[in-house]
Coordinates of N, CA, C and O and ligand atoms in Angstrom, one line a residue:
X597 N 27.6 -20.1 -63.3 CA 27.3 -20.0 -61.9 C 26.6 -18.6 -61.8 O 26.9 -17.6 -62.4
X598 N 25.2 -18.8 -60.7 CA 24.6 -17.6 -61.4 C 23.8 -17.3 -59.5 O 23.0 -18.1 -59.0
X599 N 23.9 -16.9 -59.3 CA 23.3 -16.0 -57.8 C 21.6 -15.0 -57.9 O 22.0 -13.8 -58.0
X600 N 20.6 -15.1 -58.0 CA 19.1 -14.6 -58.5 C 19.2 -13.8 -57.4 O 19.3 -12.6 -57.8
X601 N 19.3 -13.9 -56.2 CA 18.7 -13.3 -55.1 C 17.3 -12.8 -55.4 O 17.2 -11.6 -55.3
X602 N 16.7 -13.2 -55.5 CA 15.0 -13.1 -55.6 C 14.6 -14.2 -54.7 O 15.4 -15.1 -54.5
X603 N 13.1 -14.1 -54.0 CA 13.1 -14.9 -53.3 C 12.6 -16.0 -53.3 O 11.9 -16.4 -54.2
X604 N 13.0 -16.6 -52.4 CA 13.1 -18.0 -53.3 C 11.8 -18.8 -53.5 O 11.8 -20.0 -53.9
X605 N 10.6 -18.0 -53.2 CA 9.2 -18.5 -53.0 C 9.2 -18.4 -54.6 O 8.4 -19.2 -55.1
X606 N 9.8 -17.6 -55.5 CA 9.5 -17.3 -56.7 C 10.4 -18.4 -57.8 O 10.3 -18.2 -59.0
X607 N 11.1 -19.2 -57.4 CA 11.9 -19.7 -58.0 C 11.4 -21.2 -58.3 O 11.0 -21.8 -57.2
X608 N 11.1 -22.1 -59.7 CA 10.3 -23.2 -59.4 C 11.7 -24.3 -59.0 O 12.8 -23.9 -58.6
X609 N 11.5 -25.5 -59.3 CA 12.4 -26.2 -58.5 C 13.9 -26.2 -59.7 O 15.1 -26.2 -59.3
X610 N 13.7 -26.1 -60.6 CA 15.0 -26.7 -61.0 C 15.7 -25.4 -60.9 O 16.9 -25.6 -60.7
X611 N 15.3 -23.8 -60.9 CA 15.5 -22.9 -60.8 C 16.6 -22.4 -59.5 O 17.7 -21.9 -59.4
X612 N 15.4 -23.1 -58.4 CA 16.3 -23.5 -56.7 C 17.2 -24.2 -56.5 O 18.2 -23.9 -55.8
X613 N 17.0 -25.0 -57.0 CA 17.9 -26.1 -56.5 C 19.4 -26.5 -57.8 O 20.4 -27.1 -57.6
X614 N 19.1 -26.0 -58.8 CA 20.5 -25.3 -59.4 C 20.9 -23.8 -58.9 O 22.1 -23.5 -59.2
X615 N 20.3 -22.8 -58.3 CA 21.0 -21.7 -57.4 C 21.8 -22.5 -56.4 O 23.0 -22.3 -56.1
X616 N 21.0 -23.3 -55.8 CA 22.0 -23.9 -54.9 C 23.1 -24.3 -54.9 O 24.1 -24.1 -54.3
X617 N 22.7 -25.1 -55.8 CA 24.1 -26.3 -56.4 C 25.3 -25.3 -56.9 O 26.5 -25.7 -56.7
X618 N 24.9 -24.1 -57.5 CA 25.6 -23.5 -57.9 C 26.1 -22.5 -57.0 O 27.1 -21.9 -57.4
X619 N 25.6 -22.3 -55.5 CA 26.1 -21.5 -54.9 C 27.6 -22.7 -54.0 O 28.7 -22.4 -53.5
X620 N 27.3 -23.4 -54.2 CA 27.9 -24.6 -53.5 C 29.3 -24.4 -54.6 O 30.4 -24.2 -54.0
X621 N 29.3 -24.3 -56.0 CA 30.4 -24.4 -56.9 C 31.1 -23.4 -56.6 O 32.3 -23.5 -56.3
X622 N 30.3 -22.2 -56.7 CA 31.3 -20.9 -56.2 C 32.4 -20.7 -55.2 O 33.4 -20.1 -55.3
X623 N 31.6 -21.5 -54.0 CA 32.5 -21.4 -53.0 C 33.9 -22.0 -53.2 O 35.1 -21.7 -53.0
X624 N 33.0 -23.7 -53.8 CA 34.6 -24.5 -54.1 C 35.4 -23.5 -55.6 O 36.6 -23.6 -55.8
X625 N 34.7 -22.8 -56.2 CA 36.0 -21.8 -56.6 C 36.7 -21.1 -55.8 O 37.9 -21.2 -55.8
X626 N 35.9 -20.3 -55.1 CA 36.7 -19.1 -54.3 C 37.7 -19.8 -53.6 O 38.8 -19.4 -53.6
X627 N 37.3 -21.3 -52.6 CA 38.2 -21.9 -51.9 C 39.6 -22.2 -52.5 O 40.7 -22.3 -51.9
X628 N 39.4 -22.4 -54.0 CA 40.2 -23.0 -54.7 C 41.8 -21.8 -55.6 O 42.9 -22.1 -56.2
X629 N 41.2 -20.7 -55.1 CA 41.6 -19.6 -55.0 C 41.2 -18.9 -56.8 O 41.6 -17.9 -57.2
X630 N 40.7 -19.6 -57.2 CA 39.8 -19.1 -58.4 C 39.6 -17.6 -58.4 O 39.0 -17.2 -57.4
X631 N 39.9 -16.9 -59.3 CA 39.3 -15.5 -59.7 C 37.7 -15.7 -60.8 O 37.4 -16.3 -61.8
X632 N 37.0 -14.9 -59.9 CA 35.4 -14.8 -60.2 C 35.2 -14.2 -61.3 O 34.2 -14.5 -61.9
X633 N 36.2 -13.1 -62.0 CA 36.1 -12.7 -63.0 C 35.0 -11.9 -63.2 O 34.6 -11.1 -62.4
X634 N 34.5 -12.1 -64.4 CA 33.3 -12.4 -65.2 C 31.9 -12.1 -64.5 O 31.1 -11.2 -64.4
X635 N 32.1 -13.6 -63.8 CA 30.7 -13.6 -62.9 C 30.9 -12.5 -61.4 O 30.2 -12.5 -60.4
X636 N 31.8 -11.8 -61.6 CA 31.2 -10.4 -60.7 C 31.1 -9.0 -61.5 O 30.7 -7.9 -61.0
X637 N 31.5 -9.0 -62.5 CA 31.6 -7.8 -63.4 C 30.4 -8.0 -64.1 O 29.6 -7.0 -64.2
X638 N 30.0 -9.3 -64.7 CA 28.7 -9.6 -65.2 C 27.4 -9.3 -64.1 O 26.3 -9.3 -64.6
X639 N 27.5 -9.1 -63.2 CA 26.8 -9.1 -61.9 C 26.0 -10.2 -61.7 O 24.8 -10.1 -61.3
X640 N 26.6 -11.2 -62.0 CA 25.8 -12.7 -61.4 C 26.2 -13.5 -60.1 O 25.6 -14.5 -59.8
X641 N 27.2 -12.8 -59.4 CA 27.8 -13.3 -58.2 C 28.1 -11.9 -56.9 O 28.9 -11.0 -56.8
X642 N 27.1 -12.4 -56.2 CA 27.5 -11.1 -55.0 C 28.0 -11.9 -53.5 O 27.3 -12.4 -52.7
X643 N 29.4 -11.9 -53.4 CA 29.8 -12.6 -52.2 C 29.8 -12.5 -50.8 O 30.4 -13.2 -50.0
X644 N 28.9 -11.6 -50.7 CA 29.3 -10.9 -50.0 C 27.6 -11.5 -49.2 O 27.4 -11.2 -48.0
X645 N 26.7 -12.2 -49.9 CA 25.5 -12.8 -49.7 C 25.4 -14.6 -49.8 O 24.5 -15.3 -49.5
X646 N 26.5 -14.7 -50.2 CA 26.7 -16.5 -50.4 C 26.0 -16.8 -49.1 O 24.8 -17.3 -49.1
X647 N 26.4 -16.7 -48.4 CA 26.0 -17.1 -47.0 C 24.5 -17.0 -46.3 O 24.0 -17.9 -45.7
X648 N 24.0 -15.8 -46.4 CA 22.6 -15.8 -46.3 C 22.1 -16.5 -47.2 O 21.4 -17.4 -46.9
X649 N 22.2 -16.2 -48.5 CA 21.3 -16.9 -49.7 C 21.2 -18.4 -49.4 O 20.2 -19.1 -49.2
X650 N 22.7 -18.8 -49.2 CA 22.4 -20.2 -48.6 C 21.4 -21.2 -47.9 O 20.8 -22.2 -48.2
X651 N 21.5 -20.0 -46.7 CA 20.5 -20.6 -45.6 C 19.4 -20.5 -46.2 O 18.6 -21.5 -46.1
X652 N 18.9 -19.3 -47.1 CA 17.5 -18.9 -47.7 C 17.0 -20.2 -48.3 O 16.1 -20.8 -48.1
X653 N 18.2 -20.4 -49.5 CA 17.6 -21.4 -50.1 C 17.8 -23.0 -49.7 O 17.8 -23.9 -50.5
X654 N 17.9 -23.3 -48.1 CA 17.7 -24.6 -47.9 C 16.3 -25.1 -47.5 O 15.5 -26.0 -47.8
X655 N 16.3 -23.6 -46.5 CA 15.4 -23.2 -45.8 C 13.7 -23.7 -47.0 O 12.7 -24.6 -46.9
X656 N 14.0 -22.9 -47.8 CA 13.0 -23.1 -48.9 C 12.8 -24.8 -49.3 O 11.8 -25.4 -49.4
X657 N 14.0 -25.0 -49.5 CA 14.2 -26.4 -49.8 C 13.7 -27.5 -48.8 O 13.4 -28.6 -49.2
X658 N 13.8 -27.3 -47.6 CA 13.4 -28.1 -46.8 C 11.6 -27.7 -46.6 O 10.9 -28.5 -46.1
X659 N 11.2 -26.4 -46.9 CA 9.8 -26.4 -46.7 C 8.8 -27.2 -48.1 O 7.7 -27.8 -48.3
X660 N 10.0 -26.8 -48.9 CA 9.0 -27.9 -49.9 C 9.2 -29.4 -50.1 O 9.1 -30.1 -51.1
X661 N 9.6 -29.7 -49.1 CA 10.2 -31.2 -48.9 C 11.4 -31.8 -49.7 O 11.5 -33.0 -49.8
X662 N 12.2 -31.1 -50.1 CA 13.1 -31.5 -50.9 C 14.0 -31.8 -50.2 O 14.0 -31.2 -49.1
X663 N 15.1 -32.8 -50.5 CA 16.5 -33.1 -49.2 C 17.5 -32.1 -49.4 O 18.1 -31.8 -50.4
X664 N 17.6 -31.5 -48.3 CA 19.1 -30.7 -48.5 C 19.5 -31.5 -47.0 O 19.0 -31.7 -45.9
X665 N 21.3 -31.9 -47.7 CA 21.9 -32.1 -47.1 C 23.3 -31.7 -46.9 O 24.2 -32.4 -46.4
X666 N 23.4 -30.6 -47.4 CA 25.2 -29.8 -47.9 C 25.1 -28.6 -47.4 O 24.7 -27.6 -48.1
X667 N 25.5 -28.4 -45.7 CA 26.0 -27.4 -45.1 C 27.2 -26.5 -45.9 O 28.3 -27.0 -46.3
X668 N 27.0 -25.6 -45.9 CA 28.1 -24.5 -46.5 C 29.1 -24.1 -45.2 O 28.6 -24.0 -44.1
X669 N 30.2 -23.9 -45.5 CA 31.1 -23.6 -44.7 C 31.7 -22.4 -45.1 O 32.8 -22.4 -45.5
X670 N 30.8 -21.2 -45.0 CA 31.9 -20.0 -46.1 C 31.4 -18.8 -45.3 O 30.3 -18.5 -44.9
X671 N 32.7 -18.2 -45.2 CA 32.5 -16.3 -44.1 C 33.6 -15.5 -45.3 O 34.8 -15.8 -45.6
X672 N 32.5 -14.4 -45.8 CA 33.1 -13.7 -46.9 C 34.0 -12.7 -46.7 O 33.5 -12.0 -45.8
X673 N 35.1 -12.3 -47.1 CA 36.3 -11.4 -47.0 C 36.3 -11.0 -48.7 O 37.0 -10.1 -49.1
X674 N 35.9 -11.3 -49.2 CA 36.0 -10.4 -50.7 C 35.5 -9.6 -51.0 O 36.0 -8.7 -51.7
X675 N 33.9 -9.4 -50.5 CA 33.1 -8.4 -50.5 C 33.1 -7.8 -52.2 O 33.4 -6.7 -52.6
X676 N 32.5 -9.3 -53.2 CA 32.8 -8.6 -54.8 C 31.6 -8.9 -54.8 O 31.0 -9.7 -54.2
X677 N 31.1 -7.8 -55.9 CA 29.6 -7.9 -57.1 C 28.4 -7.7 -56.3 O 28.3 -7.7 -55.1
X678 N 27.5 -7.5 -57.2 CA 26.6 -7.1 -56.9 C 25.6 -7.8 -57.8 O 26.1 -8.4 -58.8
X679 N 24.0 -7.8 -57.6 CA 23.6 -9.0 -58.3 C 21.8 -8.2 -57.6 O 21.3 -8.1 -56.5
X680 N 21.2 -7.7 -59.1 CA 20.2 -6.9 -58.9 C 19.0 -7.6 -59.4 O 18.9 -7.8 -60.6
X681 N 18.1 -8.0 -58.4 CA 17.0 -8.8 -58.4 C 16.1 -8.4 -59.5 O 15.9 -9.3 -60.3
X682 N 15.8 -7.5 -59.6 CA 15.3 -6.9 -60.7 C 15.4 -7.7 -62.2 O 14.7 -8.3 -63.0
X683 N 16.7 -7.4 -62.0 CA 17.1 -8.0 -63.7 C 16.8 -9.5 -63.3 O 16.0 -10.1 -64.1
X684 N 17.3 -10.1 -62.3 CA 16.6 -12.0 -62.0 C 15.8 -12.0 -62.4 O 15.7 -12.5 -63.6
X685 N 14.7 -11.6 -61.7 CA 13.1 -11.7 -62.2 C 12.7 -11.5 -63.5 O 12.0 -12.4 -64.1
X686 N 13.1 -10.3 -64.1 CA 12.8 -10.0 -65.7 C 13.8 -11.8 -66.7 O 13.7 -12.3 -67.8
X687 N 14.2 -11.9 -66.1 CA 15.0 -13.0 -66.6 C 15.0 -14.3 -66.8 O 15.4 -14.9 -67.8
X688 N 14.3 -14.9 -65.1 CA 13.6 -15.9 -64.8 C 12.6 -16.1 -65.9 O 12.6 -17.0 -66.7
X689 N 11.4 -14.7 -65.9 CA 10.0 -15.0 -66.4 C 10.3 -15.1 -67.8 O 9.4 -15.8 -68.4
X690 N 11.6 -14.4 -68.5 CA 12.0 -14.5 -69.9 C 12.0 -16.2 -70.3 O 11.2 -16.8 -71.1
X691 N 13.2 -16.9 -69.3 CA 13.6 -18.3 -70.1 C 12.7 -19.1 -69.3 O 13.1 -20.2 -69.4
X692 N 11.8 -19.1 -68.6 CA 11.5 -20.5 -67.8 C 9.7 -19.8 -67.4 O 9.3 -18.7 -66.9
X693 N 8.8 -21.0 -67.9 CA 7.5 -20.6 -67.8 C 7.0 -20.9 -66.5 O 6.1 -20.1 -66.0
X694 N 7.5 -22.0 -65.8 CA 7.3 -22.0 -64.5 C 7.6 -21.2 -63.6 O 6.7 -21.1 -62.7
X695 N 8.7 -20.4 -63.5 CA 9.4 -19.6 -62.7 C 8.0 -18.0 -63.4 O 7.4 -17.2 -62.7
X696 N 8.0 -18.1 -64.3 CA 7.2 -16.7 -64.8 C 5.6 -17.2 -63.9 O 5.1 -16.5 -63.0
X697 N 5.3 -18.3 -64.2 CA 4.0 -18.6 -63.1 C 3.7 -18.6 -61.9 O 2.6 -18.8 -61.3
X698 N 4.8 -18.4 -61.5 CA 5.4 -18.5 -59.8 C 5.4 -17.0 -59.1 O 4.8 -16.8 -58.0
X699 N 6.0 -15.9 -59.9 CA 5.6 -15.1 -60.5 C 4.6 -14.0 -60.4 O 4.7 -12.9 -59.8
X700 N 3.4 -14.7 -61.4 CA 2.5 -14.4 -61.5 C 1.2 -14.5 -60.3 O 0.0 -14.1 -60.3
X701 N 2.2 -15.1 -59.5 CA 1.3 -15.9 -57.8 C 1.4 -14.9 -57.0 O 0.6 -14.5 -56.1
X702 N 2.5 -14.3 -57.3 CA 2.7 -13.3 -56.0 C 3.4 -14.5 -54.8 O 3.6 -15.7 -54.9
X703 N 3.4 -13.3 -53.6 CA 4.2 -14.7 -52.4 C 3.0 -15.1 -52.1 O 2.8 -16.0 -51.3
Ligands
ZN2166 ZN1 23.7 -26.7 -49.4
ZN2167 ZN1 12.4 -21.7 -63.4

């Protein structure tokens, strides 16, 4: 489970729409009373943004016509991790050529 916060004009689809999916998993951890561990020490999860990023990336998702249909239900009280766009991007353009082209577009 992995949180980019980069935006999301930069992200190609499979990129988005597994942030999503995967912001969707986190929550059912956190609900589940799951310790995040890892993914906040690793700084891949900042909770404290689930909620905005959410809306960001439906928002995105419905401008490029894609279906979103899975309202989040989550108000953060943990306030864990931090998750520095920087390293996303250098990261994105490392494993995925699409997302590096995206990128290279500028917004
Ligand atoms: Zn959703
Ligand atoms: Zn990508």
């Amino acid at each position: 489970m992995r949180m980019w916060n980069v935006a999301p004009s930069v992200l190609c689809r499979k990129h988005l729409l597994g942030e999503h999916v995967e912001l969707h998993m986190v929550v059912g951890s956190i609900k589940r009373g799951k310790n995040l561990g890892r993914f906040i020490t690793d700084g891949l999860i900042e909770t404290g943004k689930i909620s905005a990023r959410h809306k960001a990336l439906a928002k995105e998702m419905t401008r490029r016509g894609y279906n979103h249909a899975s309202p989040l239900d989550y108000t953060d009280t943990l306030k864990l991790g931090k998750v520095n766009p920087t390293v996303s991007l250098n990261e994105l353009a490392r494993r995925c050529p699409d997302c590096a082209a995206l990128q290279g577009q500028g917004e």
